[in-house]
XYZ file of C-alpha atoms in Angstrom:
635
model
C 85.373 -52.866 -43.338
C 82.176 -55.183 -42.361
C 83.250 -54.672 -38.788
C 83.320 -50.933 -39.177
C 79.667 -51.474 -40.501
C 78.523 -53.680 -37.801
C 80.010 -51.464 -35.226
C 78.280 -48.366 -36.907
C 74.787 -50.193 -36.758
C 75.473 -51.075 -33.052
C 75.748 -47.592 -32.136
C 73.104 -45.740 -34.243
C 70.750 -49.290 -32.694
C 72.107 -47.676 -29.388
C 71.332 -44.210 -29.783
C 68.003 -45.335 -31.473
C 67.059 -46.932 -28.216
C 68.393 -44.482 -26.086
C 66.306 -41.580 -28.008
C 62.296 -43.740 -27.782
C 62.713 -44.275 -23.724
C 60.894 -41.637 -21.798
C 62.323 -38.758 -19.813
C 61.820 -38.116 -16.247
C 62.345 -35.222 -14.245
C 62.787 -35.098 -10.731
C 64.586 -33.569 -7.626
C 65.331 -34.402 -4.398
C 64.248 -31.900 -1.606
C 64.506 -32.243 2.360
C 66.404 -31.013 5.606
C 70.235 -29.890 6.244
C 71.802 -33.467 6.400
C 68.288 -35.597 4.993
C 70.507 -37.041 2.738
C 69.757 -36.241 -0.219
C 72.799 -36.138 -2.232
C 73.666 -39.127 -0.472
C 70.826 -40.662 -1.910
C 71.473 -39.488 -5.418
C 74.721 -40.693 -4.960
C 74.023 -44.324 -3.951
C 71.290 -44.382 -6.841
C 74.159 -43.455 -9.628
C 76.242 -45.756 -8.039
C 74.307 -49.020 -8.003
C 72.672 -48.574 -10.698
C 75.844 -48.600 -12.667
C 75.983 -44.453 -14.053
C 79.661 -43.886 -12.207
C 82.753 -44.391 -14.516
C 85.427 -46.322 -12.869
C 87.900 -43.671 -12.041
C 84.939 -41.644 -10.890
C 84.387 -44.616 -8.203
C 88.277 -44.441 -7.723
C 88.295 -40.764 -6.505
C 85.537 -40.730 -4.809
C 86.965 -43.528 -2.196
C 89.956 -41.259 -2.020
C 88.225 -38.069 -1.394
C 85.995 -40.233 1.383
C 88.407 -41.292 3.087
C 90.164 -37.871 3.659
C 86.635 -36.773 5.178
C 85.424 -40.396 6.473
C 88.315 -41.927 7.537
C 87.830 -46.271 7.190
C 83.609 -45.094 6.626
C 82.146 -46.494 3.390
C 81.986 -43.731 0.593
C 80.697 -40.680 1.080
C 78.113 -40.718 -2.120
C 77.450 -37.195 -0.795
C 80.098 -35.787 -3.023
C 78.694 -37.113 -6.290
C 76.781 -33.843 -6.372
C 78.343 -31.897 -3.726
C 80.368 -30.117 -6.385
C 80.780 -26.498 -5.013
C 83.319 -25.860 -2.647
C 81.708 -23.776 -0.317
C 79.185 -27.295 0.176
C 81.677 -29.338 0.729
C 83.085 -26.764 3.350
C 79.769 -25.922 5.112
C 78.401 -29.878 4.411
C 75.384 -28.250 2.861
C 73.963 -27.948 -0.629
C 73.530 -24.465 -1.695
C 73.105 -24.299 -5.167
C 71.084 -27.007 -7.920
C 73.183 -29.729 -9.422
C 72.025 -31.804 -12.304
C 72.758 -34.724 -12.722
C 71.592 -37.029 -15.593
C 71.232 -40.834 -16.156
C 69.794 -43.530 -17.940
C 68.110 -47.404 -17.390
C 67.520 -49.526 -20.208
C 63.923 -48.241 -19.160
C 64.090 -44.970 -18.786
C 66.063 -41.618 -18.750
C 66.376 -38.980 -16.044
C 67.283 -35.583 -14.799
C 67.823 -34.980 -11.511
C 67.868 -31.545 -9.549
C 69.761 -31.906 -5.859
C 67.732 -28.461 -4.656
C 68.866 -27.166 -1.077
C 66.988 -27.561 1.744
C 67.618 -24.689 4.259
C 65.221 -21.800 4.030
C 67.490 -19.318 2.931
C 67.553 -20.705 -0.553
C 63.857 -21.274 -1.010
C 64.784 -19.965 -5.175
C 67.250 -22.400 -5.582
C 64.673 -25.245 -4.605
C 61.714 -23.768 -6.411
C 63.772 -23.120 -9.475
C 65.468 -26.925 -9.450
C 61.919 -28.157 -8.786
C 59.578 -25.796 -11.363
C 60.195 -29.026 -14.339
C 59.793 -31.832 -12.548
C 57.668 -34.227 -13.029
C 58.089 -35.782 -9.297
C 60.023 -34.671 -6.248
C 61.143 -36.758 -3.439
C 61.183 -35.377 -0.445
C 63.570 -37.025 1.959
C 62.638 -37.309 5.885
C 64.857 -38.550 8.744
C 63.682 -41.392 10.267
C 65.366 -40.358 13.258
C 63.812 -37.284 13.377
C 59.656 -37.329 11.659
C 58.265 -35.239 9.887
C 59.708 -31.659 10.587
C 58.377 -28.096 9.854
C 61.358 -27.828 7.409
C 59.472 -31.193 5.866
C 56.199 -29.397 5.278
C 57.640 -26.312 3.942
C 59.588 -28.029 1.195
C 56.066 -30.172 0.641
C 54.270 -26.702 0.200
C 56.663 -25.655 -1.971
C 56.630 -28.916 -3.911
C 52.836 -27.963 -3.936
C 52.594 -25.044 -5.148
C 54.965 -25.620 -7.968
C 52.322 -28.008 -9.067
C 54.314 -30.828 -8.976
C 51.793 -34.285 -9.550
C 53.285 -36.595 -7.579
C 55.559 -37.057 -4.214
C 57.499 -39.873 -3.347
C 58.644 -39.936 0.672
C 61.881 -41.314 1.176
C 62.066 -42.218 4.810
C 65.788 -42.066 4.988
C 68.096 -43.725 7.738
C 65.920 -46.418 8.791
C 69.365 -47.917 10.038
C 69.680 -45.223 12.780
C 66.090 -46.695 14.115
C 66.815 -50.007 13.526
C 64.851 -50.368 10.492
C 61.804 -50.643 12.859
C 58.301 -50.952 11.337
C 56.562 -48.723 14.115
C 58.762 -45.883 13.667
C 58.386 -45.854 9.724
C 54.303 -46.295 9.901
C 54.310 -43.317 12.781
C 56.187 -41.111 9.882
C 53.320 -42.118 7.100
C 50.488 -41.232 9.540
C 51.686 -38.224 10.461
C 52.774 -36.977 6.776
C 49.662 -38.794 5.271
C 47.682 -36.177 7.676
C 49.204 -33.443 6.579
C 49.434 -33.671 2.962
C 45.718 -33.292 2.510
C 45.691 -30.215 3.793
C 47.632 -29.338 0.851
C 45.559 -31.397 -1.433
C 48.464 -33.954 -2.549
C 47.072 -37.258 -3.499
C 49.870 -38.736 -5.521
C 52.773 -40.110 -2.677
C 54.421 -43.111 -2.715
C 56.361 -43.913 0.215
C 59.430 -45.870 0.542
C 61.632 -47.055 3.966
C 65.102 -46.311 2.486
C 68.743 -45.984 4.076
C 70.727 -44.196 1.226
C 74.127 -44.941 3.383
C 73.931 -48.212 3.204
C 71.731 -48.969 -0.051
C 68.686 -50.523 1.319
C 65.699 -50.058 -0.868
C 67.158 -47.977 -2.879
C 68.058 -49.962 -6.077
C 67.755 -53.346 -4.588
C 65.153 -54.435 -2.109
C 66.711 -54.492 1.595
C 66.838 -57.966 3.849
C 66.986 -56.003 6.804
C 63.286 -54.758 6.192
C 61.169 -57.798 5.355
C 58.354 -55.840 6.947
C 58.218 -53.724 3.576
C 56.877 -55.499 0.569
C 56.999 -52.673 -2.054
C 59.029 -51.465 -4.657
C 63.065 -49.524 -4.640
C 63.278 -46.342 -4.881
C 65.029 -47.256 -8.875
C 61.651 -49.489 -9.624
C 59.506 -46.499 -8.803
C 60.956 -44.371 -10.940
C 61.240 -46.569 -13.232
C 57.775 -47.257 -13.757
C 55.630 -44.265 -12.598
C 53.499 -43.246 -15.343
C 54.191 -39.623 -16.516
C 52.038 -39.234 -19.680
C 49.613 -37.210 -18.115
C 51.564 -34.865 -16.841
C 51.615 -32.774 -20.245
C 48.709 -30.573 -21.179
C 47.480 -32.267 -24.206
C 43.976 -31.173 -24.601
C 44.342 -27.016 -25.293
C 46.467 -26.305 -28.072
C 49.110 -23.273 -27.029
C 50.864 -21.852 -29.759
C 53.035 -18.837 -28.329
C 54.754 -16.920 -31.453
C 58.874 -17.129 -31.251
C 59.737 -15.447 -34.627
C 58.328 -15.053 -38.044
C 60.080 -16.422 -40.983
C 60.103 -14.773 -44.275
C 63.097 -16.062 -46.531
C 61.044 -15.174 -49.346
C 57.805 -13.348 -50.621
C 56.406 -16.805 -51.068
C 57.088 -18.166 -47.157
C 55.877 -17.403 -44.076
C 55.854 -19.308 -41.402
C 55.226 -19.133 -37.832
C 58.062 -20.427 -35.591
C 57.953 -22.011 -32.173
C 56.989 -24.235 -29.900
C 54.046 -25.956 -28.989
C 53.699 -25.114 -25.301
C 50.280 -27.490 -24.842
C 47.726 -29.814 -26.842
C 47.972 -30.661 -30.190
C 47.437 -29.781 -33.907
C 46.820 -30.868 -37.393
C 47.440 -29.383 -40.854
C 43.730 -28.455 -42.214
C 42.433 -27.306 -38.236
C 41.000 -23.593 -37.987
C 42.689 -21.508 -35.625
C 42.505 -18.170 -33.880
C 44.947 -15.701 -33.842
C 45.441 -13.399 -30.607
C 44.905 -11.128 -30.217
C 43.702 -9.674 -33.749
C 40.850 -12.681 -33.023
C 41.754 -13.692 -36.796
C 40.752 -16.517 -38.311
C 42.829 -19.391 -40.369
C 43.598 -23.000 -40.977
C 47.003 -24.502 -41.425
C 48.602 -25.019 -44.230
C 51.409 -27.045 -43.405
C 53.664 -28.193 -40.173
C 57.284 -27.835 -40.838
C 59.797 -29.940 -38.560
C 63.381 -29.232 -39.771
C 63.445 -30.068 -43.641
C 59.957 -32.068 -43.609
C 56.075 -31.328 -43.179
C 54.266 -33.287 -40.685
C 50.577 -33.915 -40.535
C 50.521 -33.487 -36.776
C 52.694 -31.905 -33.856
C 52.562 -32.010 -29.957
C 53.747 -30.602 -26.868
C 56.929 -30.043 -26.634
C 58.355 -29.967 -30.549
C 59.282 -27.028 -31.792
C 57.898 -26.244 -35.843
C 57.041 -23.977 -37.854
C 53.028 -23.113 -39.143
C 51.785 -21.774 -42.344
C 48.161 -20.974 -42.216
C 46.352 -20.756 -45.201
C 45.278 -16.841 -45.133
C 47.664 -13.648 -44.759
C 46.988 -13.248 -40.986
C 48.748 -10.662 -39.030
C 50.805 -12.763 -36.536
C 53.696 -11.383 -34.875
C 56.291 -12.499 -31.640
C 54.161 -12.750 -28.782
C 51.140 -13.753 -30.038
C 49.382 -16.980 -29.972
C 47.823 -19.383 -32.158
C 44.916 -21.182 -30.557
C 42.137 -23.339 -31.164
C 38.876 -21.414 -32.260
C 36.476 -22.969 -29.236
C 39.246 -23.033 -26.554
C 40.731 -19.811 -25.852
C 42.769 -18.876 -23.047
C 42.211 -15.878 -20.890
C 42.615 -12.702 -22.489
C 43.680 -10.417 -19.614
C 45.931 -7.514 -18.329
C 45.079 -7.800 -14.889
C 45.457 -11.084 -12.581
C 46.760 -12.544 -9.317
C 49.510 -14.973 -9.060
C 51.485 -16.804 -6.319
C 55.485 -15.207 -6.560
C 58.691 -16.490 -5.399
C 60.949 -13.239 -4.756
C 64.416 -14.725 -6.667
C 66.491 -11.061 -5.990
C 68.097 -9.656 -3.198
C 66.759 -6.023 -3.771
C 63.805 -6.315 -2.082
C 60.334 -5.471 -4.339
C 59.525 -2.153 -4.412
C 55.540 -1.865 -5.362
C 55.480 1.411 -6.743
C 57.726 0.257 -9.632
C 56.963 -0.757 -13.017
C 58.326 -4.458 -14.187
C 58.838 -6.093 -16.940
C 56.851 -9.663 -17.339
C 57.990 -12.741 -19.244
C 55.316 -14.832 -20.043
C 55.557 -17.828 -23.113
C 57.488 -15.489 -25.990
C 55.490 -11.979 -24.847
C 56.743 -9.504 -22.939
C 54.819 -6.147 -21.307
C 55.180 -3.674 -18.620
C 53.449 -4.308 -15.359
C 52.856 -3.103 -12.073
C 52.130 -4.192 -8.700
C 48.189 -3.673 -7.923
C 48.460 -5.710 -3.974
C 50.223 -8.115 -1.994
C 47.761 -10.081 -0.841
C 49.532 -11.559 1.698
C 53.173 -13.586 2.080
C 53.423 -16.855 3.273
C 55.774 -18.109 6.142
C 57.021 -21.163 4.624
C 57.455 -22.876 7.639
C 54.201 -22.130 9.272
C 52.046 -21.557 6.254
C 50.772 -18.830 7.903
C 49.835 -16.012 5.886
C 51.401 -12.476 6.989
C 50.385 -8.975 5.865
C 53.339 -7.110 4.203
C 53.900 -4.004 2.074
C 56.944 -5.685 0.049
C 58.459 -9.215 -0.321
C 62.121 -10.081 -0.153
C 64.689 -12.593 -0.956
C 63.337 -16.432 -0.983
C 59.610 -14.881 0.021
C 56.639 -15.838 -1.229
C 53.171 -14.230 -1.524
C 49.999 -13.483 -3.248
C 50.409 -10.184 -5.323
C 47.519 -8.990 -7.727
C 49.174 -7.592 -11.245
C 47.834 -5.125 -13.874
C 50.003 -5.618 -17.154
C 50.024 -2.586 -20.187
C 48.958 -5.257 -22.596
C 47.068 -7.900 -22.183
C 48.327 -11.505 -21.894
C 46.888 -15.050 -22.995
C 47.167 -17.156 -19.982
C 45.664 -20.246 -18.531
C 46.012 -20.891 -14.667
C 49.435 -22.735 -13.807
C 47.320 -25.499 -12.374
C 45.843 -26.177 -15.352
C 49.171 -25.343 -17.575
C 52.304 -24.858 -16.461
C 53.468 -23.373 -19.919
C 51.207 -20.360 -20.103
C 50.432 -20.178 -16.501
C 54.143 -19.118 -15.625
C 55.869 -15.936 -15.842
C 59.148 -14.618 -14.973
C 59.649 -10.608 -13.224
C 62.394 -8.690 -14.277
C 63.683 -5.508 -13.347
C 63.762 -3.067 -16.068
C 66.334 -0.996 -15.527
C 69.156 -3.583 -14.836
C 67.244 -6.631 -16.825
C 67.526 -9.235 -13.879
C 65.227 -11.866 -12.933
C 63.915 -10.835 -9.969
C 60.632 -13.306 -9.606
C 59.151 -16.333 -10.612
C 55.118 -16.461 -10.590
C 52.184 -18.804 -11.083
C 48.867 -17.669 -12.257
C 45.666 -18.022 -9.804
C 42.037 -18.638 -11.368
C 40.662 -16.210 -9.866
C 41.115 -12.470 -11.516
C 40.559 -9.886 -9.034
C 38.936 -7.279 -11.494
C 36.944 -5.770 -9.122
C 39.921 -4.984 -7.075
C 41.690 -2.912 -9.844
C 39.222 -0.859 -11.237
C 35.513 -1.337 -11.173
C 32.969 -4.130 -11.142
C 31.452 -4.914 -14.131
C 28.196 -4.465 -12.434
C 29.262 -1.372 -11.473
C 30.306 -0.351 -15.127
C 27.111 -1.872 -16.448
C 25.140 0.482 -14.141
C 26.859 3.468 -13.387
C 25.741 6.681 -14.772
C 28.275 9.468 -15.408
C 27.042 12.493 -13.009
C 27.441 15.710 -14.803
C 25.647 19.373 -13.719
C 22.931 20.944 -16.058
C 24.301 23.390 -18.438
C 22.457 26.711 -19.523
C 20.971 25.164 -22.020
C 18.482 22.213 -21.489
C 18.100 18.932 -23.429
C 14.331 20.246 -24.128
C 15.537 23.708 -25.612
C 18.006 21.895 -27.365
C 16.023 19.494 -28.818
C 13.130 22.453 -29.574
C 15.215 23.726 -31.786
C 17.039 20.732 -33.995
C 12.829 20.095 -34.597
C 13.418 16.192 -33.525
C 13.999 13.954 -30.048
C 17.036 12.805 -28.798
C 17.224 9.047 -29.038
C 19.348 6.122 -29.059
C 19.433 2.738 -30.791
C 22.056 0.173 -29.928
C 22.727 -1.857 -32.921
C 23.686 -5.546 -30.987
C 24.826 -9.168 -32.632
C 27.827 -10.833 -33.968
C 30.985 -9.818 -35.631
C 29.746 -9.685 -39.413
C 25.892 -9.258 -38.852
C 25.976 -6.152 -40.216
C 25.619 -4.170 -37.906
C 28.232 -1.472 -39.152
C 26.306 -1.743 -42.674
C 23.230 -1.020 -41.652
C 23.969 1.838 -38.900
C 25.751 3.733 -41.381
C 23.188 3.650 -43.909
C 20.165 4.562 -41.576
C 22.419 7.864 -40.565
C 23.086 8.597 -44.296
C 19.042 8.603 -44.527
C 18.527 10.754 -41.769
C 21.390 13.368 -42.386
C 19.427 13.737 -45.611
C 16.438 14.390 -44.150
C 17.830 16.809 -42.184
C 17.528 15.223 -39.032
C 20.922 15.586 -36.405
C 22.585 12.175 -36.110
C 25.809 10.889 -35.086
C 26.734 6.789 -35.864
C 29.021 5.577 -32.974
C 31.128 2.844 -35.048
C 33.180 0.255 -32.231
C 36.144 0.440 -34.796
C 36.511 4.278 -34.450
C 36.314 3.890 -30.060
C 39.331 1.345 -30.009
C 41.177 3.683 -32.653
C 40.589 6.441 -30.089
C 38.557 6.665 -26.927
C 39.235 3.055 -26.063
C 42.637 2.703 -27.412
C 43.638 1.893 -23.978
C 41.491 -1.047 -24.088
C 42.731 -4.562 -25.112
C 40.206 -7.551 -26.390
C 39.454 -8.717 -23.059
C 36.178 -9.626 -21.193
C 36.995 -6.864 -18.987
C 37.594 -4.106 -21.353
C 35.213 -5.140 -23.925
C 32.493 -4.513 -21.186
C 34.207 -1.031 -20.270
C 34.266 -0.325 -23.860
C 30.643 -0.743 -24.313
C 30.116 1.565 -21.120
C 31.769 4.353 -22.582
C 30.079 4.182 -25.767
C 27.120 4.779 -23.682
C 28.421 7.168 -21.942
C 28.837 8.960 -25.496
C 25.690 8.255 -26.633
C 24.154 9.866 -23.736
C 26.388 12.995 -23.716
C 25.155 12.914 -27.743
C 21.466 12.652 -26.439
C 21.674 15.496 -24.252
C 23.186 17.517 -27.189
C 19.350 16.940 -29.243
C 21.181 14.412 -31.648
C 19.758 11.224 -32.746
C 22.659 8.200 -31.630
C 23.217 5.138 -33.649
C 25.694 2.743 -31.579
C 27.394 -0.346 -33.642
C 28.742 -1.903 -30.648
C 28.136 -5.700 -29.794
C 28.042 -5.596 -26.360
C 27.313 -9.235 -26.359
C 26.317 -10.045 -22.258
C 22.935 -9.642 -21.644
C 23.626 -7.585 -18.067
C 25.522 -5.319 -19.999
C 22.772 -4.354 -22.348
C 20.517 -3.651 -19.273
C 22.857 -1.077 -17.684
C 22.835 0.558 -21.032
C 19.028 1.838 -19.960
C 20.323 3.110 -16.617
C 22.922 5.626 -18.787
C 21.093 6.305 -21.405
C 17.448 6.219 -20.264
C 14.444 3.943 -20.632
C 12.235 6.407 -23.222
C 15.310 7.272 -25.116
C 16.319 3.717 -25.964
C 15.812 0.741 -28.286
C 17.853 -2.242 -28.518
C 18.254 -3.301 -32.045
C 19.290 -7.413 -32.572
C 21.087 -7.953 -36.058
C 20.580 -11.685 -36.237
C 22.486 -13.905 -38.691
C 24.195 -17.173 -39.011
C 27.350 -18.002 -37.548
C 28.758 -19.092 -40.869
C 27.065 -16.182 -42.681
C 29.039 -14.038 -40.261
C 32.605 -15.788 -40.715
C 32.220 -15.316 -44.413
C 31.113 -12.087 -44.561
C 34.434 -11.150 -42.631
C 36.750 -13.274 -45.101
C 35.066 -11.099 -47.351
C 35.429 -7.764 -45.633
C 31.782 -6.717 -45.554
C 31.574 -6.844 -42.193
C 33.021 -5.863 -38.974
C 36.371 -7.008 -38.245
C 36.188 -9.536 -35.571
C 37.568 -7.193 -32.984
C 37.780 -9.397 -29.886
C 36.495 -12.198 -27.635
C 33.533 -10.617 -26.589
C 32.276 -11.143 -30.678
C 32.838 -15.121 -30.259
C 30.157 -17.021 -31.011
C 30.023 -19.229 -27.735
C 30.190 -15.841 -25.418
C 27.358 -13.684 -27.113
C 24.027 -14.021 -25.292
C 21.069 -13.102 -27.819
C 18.753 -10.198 -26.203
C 15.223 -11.704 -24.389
C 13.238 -8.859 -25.662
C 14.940 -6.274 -28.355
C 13.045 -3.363 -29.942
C 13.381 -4.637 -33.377
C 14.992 -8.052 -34.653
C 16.256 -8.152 -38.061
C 17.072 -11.545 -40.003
C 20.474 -9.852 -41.629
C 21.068 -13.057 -43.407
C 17.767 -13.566 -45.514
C 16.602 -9.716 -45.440
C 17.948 -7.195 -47.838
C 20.190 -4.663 -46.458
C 17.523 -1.515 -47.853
C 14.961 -3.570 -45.932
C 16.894 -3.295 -43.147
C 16.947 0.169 -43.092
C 13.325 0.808 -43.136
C 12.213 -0.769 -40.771
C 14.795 0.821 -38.157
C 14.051 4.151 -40.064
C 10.006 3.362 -38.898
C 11.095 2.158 -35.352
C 12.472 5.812 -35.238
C 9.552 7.211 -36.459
C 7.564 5.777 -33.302
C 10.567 6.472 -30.864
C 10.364 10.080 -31.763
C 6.712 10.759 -33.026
């Protein structure tokens, strides 16, 4: 019975061990016949990860191929017929093992052209790839497109097998000629990370134990390197990504947000945003399987409960308050075409991206890229194993940083809606090409809706309501009050029987702008077409009162182009930004209605008509003093 015991400690001490040593991701990429499963072959077999009758049938199966040749390590991961046939690899195989240092996954990707999404979709997690080139051979065009690829996957680090140095007899001239010439190239691409290593995975040299037969080379195996290469900042630990997976209500008492931490980090008691209702919160608790935790991190998977009833659905994210991701529903990325049906550009897609998914369409292909030249081509469509630039408008808007800066919310998946296959992969570019989709935003700032005169003039009009046509913009943060005090100025003019209309934000997204999301974008083209409104208003004889933040400075200048300089007075509703967030906990202010009302964007007017202290200065104070700026606007 104490054996059973001792034996039951050994193996939970075992798994204990086995669980605390880091993971490492990485695939093999090169040429038809680099080696590579060769190499992956030799590593599990000297390093002690083949079973013993594993060993036994692979010498059989070698030496029906091989004849008296050593084994062929090849078929390790050579597992498909058709590769064992054609002595290619055409599909990924994984293959895992462990040191007493560290544990690993490795994707054998294929190397001819033809399967460019087989190699992009072994490579897409890995934390290093080694690209194999023949000694025999240098560096060939087939070696640069696989290091482009490697590239533009964002993977941080390369390590350059130089394989068959046996074939050149392990000569020092021929492997340094190889390291130039990659070395060269690789900045091009902007890789800084490479490590290479004179290997011949036939014969085992340098690849788990140093070689004899290279004395020249005084570094470490290929087994040491990976062994030791630090990984830890590979993960995204500074912006906290929370994408919504499901919302869990057992009971009325519960309800907890479900998924899992795509980037960064976060603590019960931190205040978070919620997109894209721009929400408010702090959490509650951190739930990991029948526990709370005070803290979680990229990549666990938990459940949130935040403090206030915030309306948080699949799809949405949880974010930290001062670092917000982009907030669009237009942007470019670089796309690997994964289908055989070629893209069609005047069909609408479905996009994948963390736990939301939307519509989308094809804006431009920018251009494609010919993998083996890198040159870039103009095309109207891409097809199987292409890649290219393509510009993409979605029907809602996505949170999203660029995949160079995270992988997590900076990838996306196409799929075809109709039959529901995967048809793309994608990475998101920095730059957003909104000026290519609809207008600037100088151009919406400044343009002025052209419209003919009617029969009746703005003068006539005006003659005979008894007052002048003018507009005050009511400007400053979500819960200065700017709502409040609009409202009640129009209740005092309607009384006096002056004609005035009180243009509320809320009521444009509920109708004009419902098209609009809480972008940059469309929170600028919803402040132009409140102007637009107010002007249209003006021209009608009615006093306008606009509630609208419109929080960038350039902004509020175009609103004089549309509306008019002697018709217009810029109104700044100052007040605290603590004053503000409770006044919306509250409800007596506006709701926060989107990223253009955060604090750290809004950009206080130079010179405004009037400036009113909202936070010290009584509400009825307010009003009067706006009522008298009228009074001067309209004599």
């Amino acid at each position: 019975m104490a054996g059973k015991r001792e034996v039951i400690r050994d193996v939970q001490r075992f798994l204990g061990e086995h669980s605390r040593r880091s993971l490492l991701r990485f695939s093999t990429v090169g040429s038809v016949d680099d080696g590579k499963s060769t190499l992956i072959g030799r590593l599990l077999h000297d390093s002690k990860n083949l079973l013993e009758d594993q060993i036994v049938t692979l010498k059989g199966e070698s030496k029906q191929s091989l004849g008296d040749a050593p084994i062929d390590f090849a078929l390790v991961t050579d597992g498909l017929k058709a590769e064992r046939e054609q002595g290619i690899t055409i599909d990924v195989a994984y293959r895992y093992f462990s040191t007493p240092k560290r544990n690993f996954i490795i994707a054998d990707t294929p190397g001819h052209e033809q399967y460019t999404r087989n190699m992009a979709t072994g490579a897409s997690t890995a934390n290093l790839a080694i690209i194999l080139i023949d000694a025999a051979q240098g560096v060939l065009t087939q070696t640069k497109r696989h290091s482009f690829i490697a590239s533009l996957l964002g993977i941080p680090r390369l390590l350059i097998a130089v394989n068959k140095m046996d074939l050149v007899d392990y000569s020092q001239e021929v492997y340094d000629a190889i390291v130039e010439d990659y070395s060269a190239f690789a900045v091009k691409l902007g890789i800084v990370d490479l490590k290479f290593i004179p290997i011949s995975a036939l014969r085992g040299d340098n690849v788990v134990d140093p070689s004899d037969r290279m004395p020249w080379y005084h570094g470490e195996t290929v087994l040491e390197y990976l062994e030791t290469v630090y990984i830890g900042s590979d993960r995204n630990l500074v912006d906290f990504r929370f994408p919504v997976q499901y919302v869990l209500r057992p009971d009325r008492t519960f309800r907890g947000f479900a998924g899992q931490v795509a980037s960064g980090s976060v603590r019960v008691g931190e205040e978070l945003l919620a997109l894209p209702s721009m929400r408010r919160s702090r959490v509650k608790a951190i739930h990991v399987e029948d526990r709370e935790i005070e803290e979680a991190f990229s990549p666990q998977s938990v459940v949130l409960t935040l403090t206030d009833e915030v309306d948080v659905s699949r799809g949405d994210m949880l974010v930290r308050v001062n670092n917000v991701p982009h907030i669009e529903d237009h942007f470019e990325a670089m796309l690997v075409w994964m289908s055989e049906v070629p893209m069609d550009p005047t069909k609408t897609y479905l996009i994948k991206q963390t736990t939301k998914k939307t519509k989308a369409s094809i804006q431009t292909i920018r251009y494609r890229i010919d993998v083996n030249t890198l040159h870039r081509a103009t095309v109207d469509r891409l097809d199987l194993n292409d890649i290219g630039r393509v510009a993409f408008r979605t029907h809602h808007p996505l949170f999203f940083d660029s995949y160079k800066k995270n992988k997590a919310t900076g990838s996306f998946i196409l799929i075809d809606a109709l039959s529901n296959a995967t048809v793309a992969a994608g990475m998101i570019i920095d730059r957003v090409p909104a000026d290519q989709l609809r207008e600037s935003d100088t151009q919406l700032a400044g343009e002025v809706i052209r419209h003919g005169e009617g029969a009746v003039t703005q003068v006539e009009r005006e003659a005979t309501l008894g007052q002048k046509a003018v507009t005050l913009w009511f400007t400053g943060l979500s819960g200065s009050g700017k709502t409040t005090i609009a409202s009640a100025v129009e209740r005092r003019l309607f009384g006096a029987g002056k004609t005035v209309y009180h243009i509320d934000d809320d009521a444009l997204r509920s109708g004009l702008s419902r098209d609009l999301g809480p972008s940059r974008y469309d929170g600028r083209e919803n402040t132009r077409r409140a102007a637009e409104v107010a002007r249209l208003f003006n021209d009608a004889g009615a006093i306008v009162l606009v509630s609208v933040s419109a929080p960038f400075r350039d902004v509020r200048q175009g609103l004089v182009d549309i509306i008019g300089r002697l018709r217009f007075a810029e109104i700044y509703l100052r007040a605290p930004l603590e004053v503000c967030r409770e006044r919306d906990r509250r409800g007596a202010g506006e709701p926060a209605g989107g990223m253009e009302n955060l604090s750290d964007t809004f950009e206080e007017p130079e010179s405004p008509a009037l400036t009113l202290d909202t936070a010290t200065t009584p509400v009825e104070e307010c009003v009067e003093r706006v009522l008298a700026l009228i009074g001067k606007m309209i004599g």
